[in-house]
Coordinates of C-alpha atoms in Angstrom, one line a residue:
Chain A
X1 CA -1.0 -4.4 -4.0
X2 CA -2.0 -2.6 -0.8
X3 CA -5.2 -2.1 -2.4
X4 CA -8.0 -4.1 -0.3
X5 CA -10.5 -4.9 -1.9
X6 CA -14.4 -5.5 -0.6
X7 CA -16.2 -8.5 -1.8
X8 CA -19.2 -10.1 -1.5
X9 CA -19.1 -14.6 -0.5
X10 CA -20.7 -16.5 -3.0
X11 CA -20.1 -20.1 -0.9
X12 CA -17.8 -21.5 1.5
X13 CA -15.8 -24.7 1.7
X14 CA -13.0 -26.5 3.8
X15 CA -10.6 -27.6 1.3
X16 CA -8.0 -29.6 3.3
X17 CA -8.3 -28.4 6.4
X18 CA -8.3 -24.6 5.1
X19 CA -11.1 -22.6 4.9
X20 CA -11.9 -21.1 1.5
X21 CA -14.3 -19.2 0.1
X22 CA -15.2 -17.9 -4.0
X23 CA -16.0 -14.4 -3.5
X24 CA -17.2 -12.1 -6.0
X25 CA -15.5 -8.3 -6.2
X26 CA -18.2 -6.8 -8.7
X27 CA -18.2 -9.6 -11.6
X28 CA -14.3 -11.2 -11.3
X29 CA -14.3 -14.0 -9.0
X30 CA -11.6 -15.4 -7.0
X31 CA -10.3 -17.9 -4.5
X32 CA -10.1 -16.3 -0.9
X33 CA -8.9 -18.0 2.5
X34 CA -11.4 -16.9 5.5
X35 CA -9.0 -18.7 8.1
X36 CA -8.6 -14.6 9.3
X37 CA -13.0 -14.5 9.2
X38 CA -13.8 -18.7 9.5
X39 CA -17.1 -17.2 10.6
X40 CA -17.8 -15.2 7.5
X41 CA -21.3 -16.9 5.7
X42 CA -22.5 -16.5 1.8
X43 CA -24.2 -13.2 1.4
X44 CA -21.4 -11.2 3.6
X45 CA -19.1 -8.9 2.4
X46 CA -15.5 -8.5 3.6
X47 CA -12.3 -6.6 2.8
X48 CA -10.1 -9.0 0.8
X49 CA -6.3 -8.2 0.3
X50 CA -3.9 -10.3 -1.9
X51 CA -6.9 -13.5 -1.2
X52 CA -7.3 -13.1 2.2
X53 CA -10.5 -11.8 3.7
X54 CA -9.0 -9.5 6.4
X55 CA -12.8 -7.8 8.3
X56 CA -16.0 -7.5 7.4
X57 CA -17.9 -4.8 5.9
X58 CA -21.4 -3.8 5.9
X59 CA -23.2 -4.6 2.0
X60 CA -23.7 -0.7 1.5
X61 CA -20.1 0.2 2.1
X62 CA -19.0 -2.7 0.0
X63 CA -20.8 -1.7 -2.8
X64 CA -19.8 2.0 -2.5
X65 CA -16.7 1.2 -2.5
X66 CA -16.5 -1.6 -5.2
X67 CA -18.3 1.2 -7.3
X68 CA -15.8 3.6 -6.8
X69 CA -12.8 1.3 -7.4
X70 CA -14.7 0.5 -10.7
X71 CA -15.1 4.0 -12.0
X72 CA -11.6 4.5 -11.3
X73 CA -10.1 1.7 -13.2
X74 CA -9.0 0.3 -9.3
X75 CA -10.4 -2.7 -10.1
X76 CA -8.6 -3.5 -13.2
X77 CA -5.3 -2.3 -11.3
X78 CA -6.0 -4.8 -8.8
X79 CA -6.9 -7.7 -11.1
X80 CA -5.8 -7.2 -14.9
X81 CA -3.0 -8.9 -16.3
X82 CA 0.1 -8.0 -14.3
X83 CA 2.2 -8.5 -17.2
X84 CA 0.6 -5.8 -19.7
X85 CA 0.4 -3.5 -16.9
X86 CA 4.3 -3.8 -16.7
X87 CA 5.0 -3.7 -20.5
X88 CA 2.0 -0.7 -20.4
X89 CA 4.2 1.2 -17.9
X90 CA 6.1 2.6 -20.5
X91 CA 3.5 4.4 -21.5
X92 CA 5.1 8.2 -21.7
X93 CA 1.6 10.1 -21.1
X94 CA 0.4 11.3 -18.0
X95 CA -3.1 10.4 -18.0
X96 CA -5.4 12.6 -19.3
X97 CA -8.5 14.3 -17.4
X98 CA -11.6 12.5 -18.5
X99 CA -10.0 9.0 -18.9
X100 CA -9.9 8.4 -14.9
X101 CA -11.5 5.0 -16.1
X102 CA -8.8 3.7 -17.9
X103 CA -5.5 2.0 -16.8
X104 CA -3.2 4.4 -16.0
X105 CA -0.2 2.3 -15.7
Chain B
X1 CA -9.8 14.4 -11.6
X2 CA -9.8 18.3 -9.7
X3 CA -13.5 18.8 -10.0
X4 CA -15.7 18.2 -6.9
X5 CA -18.3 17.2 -9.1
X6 CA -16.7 13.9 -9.3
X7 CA -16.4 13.1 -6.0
X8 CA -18.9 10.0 -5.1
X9 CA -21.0 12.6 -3.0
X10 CA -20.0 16.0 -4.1
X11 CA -22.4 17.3 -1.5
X12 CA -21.1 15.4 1.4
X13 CA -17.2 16.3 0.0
X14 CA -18.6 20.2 0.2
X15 CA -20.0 20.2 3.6
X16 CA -16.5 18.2 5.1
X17 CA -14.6 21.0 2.9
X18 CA -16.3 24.1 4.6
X19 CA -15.8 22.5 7.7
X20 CA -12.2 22.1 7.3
X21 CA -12.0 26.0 5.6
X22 CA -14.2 26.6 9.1
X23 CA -11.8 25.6 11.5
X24 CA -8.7 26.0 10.4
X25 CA -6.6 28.9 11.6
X26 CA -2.9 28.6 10.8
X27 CA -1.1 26.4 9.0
X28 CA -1.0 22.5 10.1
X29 CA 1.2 20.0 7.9
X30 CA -0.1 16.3 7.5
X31 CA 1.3 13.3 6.6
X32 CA -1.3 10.5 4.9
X33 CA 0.7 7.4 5.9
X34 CA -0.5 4.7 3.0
X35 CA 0.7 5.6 -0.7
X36 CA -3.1 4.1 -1.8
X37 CA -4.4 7.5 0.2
X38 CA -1.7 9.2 -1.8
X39 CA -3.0 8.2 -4.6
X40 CA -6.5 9.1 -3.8
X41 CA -5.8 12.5 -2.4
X42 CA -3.3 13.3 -6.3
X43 CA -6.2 11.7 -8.4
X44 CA -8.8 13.6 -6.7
X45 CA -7.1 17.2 -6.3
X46 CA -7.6 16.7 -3.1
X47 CA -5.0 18.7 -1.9
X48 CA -5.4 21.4 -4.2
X49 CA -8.8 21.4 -3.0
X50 CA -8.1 21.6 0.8
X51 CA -7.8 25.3 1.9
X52 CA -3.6 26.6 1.7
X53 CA -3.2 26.2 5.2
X54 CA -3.7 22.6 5.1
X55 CA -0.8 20.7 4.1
X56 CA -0.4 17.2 2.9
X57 CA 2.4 15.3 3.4
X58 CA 3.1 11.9 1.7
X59 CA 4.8 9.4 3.9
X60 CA 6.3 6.1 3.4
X61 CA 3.7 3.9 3.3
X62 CA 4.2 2.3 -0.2
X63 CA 5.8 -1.2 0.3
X64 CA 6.9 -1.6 -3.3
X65 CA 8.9 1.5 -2.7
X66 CA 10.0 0.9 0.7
X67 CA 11.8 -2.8 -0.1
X68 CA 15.7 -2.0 -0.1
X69 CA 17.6 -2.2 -3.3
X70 CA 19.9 -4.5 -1.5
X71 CA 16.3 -7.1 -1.5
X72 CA 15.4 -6.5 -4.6
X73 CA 18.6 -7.2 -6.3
X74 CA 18.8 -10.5 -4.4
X75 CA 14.9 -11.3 -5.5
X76 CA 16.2 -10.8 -9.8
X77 CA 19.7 -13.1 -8.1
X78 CA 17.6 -15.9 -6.8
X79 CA 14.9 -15.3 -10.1
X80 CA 17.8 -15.7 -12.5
X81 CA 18.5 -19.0 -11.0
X82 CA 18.0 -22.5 -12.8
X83 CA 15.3 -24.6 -11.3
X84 CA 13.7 -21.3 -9.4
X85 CA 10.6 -20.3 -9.9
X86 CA 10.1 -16.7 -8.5
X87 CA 6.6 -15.9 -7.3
X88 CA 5.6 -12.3 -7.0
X89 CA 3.1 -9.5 -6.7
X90 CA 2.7 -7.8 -10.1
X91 CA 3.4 -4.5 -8.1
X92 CA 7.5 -5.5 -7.9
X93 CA 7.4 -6.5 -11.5
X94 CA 8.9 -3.2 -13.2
X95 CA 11.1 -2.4 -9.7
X96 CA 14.6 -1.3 -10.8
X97 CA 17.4 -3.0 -8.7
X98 CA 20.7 -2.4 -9.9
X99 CA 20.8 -2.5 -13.2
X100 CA 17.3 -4.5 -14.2
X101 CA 14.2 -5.6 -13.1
X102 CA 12.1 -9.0 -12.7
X103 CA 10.7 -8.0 -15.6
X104 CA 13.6 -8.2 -17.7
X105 CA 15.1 -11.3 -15.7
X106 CA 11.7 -13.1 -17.2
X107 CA 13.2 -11.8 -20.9
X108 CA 16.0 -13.2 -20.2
X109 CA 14.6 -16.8 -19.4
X110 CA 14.1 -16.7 -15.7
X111 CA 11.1 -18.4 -14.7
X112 CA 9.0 -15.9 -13.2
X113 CA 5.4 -15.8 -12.3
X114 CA 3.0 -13.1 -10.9
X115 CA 0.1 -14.6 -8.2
X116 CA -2.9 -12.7 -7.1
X117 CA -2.3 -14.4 -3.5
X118 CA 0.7 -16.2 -1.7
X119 CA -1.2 -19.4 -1.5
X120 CA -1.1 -19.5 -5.6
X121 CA 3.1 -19.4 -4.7
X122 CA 2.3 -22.5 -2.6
X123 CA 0.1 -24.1 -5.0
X124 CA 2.5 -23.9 -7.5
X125 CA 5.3 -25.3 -5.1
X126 CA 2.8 -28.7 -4.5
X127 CA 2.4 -28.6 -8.4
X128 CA 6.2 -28.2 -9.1
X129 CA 8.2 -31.2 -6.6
X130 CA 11.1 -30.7 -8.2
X131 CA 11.3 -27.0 -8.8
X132 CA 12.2 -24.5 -5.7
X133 CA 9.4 -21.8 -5.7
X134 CA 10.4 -18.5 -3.6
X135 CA 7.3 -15.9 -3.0
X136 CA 9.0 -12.4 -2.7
X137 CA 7.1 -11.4 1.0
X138 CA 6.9 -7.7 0.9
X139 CA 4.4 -5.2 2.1
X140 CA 3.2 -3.8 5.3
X141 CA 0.6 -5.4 8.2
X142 CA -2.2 -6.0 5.7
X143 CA 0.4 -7.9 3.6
X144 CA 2.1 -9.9 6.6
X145 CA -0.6 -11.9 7.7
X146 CA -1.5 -13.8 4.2
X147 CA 2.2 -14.4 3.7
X148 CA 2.7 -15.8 7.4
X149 CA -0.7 -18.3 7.1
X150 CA 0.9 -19.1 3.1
X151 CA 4.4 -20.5 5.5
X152 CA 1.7 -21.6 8.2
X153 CA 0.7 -24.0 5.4
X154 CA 3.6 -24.9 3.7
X155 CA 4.7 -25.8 7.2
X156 CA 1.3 -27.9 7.5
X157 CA 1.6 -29.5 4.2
X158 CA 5.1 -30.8 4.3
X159 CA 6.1 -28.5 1.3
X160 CA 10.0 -28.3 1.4
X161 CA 10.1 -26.7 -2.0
X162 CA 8.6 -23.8 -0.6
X163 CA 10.5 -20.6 0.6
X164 CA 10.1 -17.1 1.2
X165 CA 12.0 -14.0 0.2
X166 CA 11.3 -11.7 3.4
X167 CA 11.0 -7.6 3.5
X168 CA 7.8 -7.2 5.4
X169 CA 7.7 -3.3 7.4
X170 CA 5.5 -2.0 10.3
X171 CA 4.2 1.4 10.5
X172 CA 4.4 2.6 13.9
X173 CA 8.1 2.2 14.0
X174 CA 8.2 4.8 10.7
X175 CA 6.0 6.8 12.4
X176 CA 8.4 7.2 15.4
X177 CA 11.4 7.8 12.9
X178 CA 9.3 10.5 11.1
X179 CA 8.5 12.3 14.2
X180 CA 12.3 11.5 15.6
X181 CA 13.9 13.1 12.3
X182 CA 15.2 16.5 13.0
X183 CA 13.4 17.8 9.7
X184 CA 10.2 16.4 10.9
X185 CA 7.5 18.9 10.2
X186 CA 4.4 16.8 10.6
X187 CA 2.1 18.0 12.9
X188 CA -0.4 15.0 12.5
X189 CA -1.2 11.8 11.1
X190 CA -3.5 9.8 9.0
X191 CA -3.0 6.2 9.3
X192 CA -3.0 3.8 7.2
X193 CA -7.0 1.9 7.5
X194 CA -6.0 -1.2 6.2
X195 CA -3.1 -1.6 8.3
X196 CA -5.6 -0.8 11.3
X197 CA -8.0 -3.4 9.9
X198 CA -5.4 -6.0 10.9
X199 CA -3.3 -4.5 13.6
X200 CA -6.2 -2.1 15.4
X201 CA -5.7 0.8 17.0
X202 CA -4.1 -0.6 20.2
X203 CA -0.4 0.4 18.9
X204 CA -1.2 3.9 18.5
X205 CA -2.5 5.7 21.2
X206 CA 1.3 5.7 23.4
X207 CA 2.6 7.0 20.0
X208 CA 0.5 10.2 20.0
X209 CA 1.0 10.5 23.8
X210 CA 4.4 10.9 23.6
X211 CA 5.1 12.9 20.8
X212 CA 1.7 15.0 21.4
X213 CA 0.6 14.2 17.7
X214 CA -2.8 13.3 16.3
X215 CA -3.5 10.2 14.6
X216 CA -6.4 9.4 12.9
X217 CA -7.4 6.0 11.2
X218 CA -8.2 6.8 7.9
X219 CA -9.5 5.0 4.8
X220 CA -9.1 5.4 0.8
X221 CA -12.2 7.0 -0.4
X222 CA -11.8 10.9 -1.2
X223 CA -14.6 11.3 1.5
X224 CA -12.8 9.6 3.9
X225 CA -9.7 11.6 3.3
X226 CA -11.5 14.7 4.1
X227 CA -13.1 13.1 6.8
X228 CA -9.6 11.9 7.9
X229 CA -8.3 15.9 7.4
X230 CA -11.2 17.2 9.2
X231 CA -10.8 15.2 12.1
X232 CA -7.3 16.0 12.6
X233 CA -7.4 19.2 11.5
X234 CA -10.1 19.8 14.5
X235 CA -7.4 18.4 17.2
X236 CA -4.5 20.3 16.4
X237 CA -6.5 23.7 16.7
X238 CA -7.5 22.1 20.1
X239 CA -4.7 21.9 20.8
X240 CA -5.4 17.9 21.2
X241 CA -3.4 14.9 20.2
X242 CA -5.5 11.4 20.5
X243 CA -6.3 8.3 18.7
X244 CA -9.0 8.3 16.5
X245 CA -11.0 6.1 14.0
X246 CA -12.2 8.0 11.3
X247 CA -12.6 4.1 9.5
X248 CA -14.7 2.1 12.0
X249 CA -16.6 0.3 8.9
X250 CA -13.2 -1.4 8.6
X251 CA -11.6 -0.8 11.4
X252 CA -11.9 -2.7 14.9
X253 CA -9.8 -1.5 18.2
X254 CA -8.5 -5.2 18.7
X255 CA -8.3 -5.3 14.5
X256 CA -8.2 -8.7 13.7
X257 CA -6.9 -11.0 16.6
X258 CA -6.6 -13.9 14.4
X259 CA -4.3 -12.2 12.0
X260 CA -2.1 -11.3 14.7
X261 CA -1.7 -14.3 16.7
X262 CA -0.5 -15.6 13.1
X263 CA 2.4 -12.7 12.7
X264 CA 3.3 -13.5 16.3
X265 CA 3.5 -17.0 15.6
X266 CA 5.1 -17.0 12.2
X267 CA 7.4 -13.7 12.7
X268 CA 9.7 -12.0 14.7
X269 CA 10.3 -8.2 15.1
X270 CA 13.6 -7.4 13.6
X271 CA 15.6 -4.1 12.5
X272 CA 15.0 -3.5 8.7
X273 CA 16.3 -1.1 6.3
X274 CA 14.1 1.1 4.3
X275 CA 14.9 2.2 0.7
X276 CA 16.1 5.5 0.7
X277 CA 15.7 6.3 4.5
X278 CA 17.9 3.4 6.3
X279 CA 17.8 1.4 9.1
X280 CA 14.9 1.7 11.5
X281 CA 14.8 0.0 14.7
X282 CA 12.1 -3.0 15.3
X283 CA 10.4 -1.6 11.8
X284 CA 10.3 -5.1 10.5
X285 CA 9.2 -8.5 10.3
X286 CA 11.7 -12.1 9.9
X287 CA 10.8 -15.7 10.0
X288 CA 11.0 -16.5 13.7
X289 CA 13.5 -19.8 15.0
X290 CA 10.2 -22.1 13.9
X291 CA 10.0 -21.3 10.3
X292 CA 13.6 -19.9 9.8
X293 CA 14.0 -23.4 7.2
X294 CA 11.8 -21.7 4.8
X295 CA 13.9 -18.6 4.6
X296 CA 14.8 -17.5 0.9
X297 CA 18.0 -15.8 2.1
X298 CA 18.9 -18.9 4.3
X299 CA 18.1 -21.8 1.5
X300 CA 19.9 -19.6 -1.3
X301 CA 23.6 -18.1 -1.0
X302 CA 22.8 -14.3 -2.2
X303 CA 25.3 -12.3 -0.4
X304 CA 27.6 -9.8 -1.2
X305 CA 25.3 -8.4 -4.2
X306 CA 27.0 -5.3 -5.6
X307 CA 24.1 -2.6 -5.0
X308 CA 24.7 0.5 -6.7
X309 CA 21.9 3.2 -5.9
X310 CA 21.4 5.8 -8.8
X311 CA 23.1 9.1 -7.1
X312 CA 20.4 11.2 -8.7
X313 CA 17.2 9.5 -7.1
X314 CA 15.6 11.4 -3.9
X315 CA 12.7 9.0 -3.1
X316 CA 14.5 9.0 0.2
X317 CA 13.6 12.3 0.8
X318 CA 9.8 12.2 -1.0
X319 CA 9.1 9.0 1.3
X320 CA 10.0 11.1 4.4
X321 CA 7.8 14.0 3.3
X322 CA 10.9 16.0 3.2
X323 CA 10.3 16.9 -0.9
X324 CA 7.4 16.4 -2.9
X325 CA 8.4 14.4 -6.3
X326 CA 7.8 17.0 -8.5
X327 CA 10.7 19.5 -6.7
X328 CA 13.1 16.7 -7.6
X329 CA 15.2 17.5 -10.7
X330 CA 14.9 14.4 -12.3
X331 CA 11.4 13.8 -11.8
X332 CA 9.8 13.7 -15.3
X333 CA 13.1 13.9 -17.0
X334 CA 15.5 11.4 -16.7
X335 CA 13.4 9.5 -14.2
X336 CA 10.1 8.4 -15.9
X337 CA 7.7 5.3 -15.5
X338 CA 9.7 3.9 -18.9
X339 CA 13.0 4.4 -17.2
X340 CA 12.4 5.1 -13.6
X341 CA 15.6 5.7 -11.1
X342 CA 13.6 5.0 -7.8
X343 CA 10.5 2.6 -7.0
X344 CA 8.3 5.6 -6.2
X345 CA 8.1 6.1 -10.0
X346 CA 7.1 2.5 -11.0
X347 CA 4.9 1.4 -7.7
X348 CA 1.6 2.0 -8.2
X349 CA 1.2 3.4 -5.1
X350 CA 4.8 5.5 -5.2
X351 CA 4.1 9.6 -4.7
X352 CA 6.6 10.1 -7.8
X353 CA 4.1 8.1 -10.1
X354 CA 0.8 9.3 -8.6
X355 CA 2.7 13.0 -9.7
X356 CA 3.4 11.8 -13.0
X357 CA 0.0 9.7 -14.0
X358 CA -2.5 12.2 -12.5
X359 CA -0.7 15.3 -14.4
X360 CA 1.3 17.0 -11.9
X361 CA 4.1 17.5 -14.3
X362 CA 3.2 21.1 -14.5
X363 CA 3.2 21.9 -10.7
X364 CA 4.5 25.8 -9.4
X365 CA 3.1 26.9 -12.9
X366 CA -0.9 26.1 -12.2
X367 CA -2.7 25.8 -15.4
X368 CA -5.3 28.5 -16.2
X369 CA -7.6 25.8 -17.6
X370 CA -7.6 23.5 -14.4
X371 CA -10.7 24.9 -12.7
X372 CA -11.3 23.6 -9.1
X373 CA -14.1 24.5 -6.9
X374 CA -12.1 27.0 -4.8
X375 CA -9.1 28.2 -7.7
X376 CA -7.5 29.7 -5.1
X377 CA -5.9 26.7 -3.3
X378 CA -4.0 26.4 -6.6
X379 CA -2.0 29.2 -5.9
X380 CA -1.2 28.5 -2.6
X381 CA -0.7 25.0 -2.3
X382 CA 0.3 23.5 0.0
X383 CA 1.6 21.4 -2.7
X384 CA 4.7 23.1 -3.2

């Protein structure tokens, strides 16, 4: 949950009175509120935490980063269904070397 | 995950290493402050990789694990009630209180429901008139500000069914308990980036001042974590102690003002207790006079909870550096993520479960097949 996550803005929109964005973090989409960055344009990238963009961040830092989170299963932490992840926390073994890709959890 | 070779830029990780094994003289003990740099430093052997005289410490800086038992047993009250629906982060689903967890109060027919963001809490509050939906509002200053614009809105709206379950924490206070304690050994700090991204820097420089200890901003990447080490490392041996930002491609000085005026507006600074350490002054957030109506505790009567804290959990001690997860005696044993005593076992950013996922069951006896790039920092760890 502390995880922030970069993403890139795909469009922007006021939806009753807010201002929203879809933003894409490496292929899962999702609802985010800009009212923190109401400046923040399609084509930028921002830090996003629990859908809220929070700063901005330059597009090679972004990717970097989104990279990285993806090769380490981060991204499937972040956004993966919540609820298998719980039931999954059961699971006795430590994770192995190798597997850094995999849900840990 | 010990191997260099893995590191995005195993080169650039090198280079920041022999710095590092360049500079340092004697020993200097460091606390990361954020349990996602935790995470980074277990997965990536960072600190095995570090030379021996570098110590990491792991601080508090994992919200799951810092809510209060006393919280989380009045979130599974409130979730266990008819006609709630209790909105969460999937982080505090597998979160022992006393005796069970949200998970098991969903078994058991309570009506809860995980949301990526607060506003989805809110959403399901317009969607739901005749339903009360409470959004358990935990986590630290990257967490605070979505959650204050989420009863911003409700406010707004003119959604009464709306209400919010507050535990939110601020770092600097911890900070000045850590250095306060009279076990403190920390020497130096690397804050939290994504706490800086909202709040700055502005709160941080009087801090080092007066307890003559580094702090530099520092982000999650395992580069950035040496960077973050490097930095600091190159202070104490001047025998300096300033602010700096080791994170500017996220960090701003002034953070993000809008985010703040929000907190100010929606919060109030308030005394909060922290799981396993206690009380700490002005460490934590509560709806100010304005939005007090949408209060969780005020709307529902969840007082005098009988808390019982297992006896044998220590993630008191691992959240203020004082022990490292694998020295406690039930660590791996009879506390494990299936049947964990403490939240730093379940959180996905605790230090017991980074220990536990990334294969540090086997710590003080170093495997002869875990190669690293420099063995020897195996031996002498600063881990144990």
């Amino acid at each position: 949950m502390c995880l922030a996550v970069p993403g890139k803005v795909l469009d922007v929109e006021d939806r009753d009175g807010t201002r929203m964005a879809t933003v894409d973090f490496g292929g899962v989409v999702k609802e985010v509120c800009l009212e923190y960055l109401p400046d923040l344009k399609p084509g930028e990238y921002a830090i996003v935490h629990v859908g809220f963009a929070l700063q901005r961040l330059d597009e090679e830092s972004a990717r970097r980063t989104l990279e990285l989170f993806e090769t380490l299963g981060m991204l499937q932490e972040e956004f993966g269904d919540p609820w298998e992840a719980a039931e999954a926390t059961g699971n006795e073994r430590p994770a192995q070397d190798g597997l850094a890709g995999e849900v840990t959890r | 995950m010990k191997y260099i070779d893995e590191f995005q830029d195993p080169e650039l990780a090198r280079r920041l290493l022999d710095e590092i094994r360049a500079t340092v003289t004697r020993p200097w003990a460091l606390m990361e402050v954020c349990g996602g740099q935790t995470h980074t430093i277990i997965r990536h052997g960072i600190d095995q990789l570090l030379p021996p005289e570098v110590e990491l410490i792991h601080g508090p800086g994992c919200p799951v694990c810092v809510t209060p038992l006393e919280v989380i047993d009045k979130a599974l009250e409130i979730a266990s009630r008819p006609g709630v629906i209790f909105c969460s982060f999937g982080d505090m689903l597998r979160v022992p209180g006393t005796g069970r967890d949200l998970f098991q109060v969903r078994g058991q027919g309570g009506d809860v429901r995980v949301v990526y963001s607060p506003l989805d809490a809110l959403r399901i509050a317009e969607q739901n008139p005749d339903r009360e939906v409470v959004f358990f509002g935990i986590g630290f200053e990257t967490t605070a500000p979505p959650n204050a614009m989420t009863v911003y809105q409700a406010r707004k709206l003119g959604i009464r069914n709306f209400s919010l379950l507050v535990s939110h924490v601020r770092v600097p206070p911890a900070i000045e308990a850590i250095m306060n304690s009279p076990d403190c050994r920390v020497q130096g700090f690397l804050a939290a980036g994504h706490v800086c991204s909202v709040m700055g820097t502005e709160e941080y420089p009087e801090l080092a001042e007066r307890h003559r200890v580094p702090i530099v901003v520092t982000g999650f990447e395992p580069l950035d974590i040496l960077e973050g080490v490097r930095r600091t490392v190159l202070q104490l041996e001047r025998g300096e102690h300033t602010v700096e930002n080791a994170y500017p491609r996220a960090v701003l000085p002034e953070g993000n003002p809008a985010a703040r005026a929000m907190l100010d507006d929606v919060f109030e600074v308030t005394d909060r207790a922290w799981r396993g350490i206690g009380v700490i002054p002005d460490s934590g957030w509560r709806l100010s006079e304005r939005y007090r109506e949408y209060d969780a505790e005020q709307r529902f009567s969840v007082e005098g909870i009988d808390t019982r804290e297992p006896a044998e959990c220590r993630s008191g001690e691992v959240l203020q550096g004082l022990l490292k997860p694998h020295e406690c005696e039930a660590f791996g044993t009879t506390c494990t993520p299936r049947s964990p005593l403490g939240a730093t076992m379940v959180s996905s950013e605790g230090a017991c479960a980074a220990y536990y996922l990334y294969r540090r069951l086997d710590l003080g006896t170093p495997s002869p097949k875990s190669p690293s790039v420099k063995s020897t920092a195996l031996e002498g760890s600063s881990v144990v």
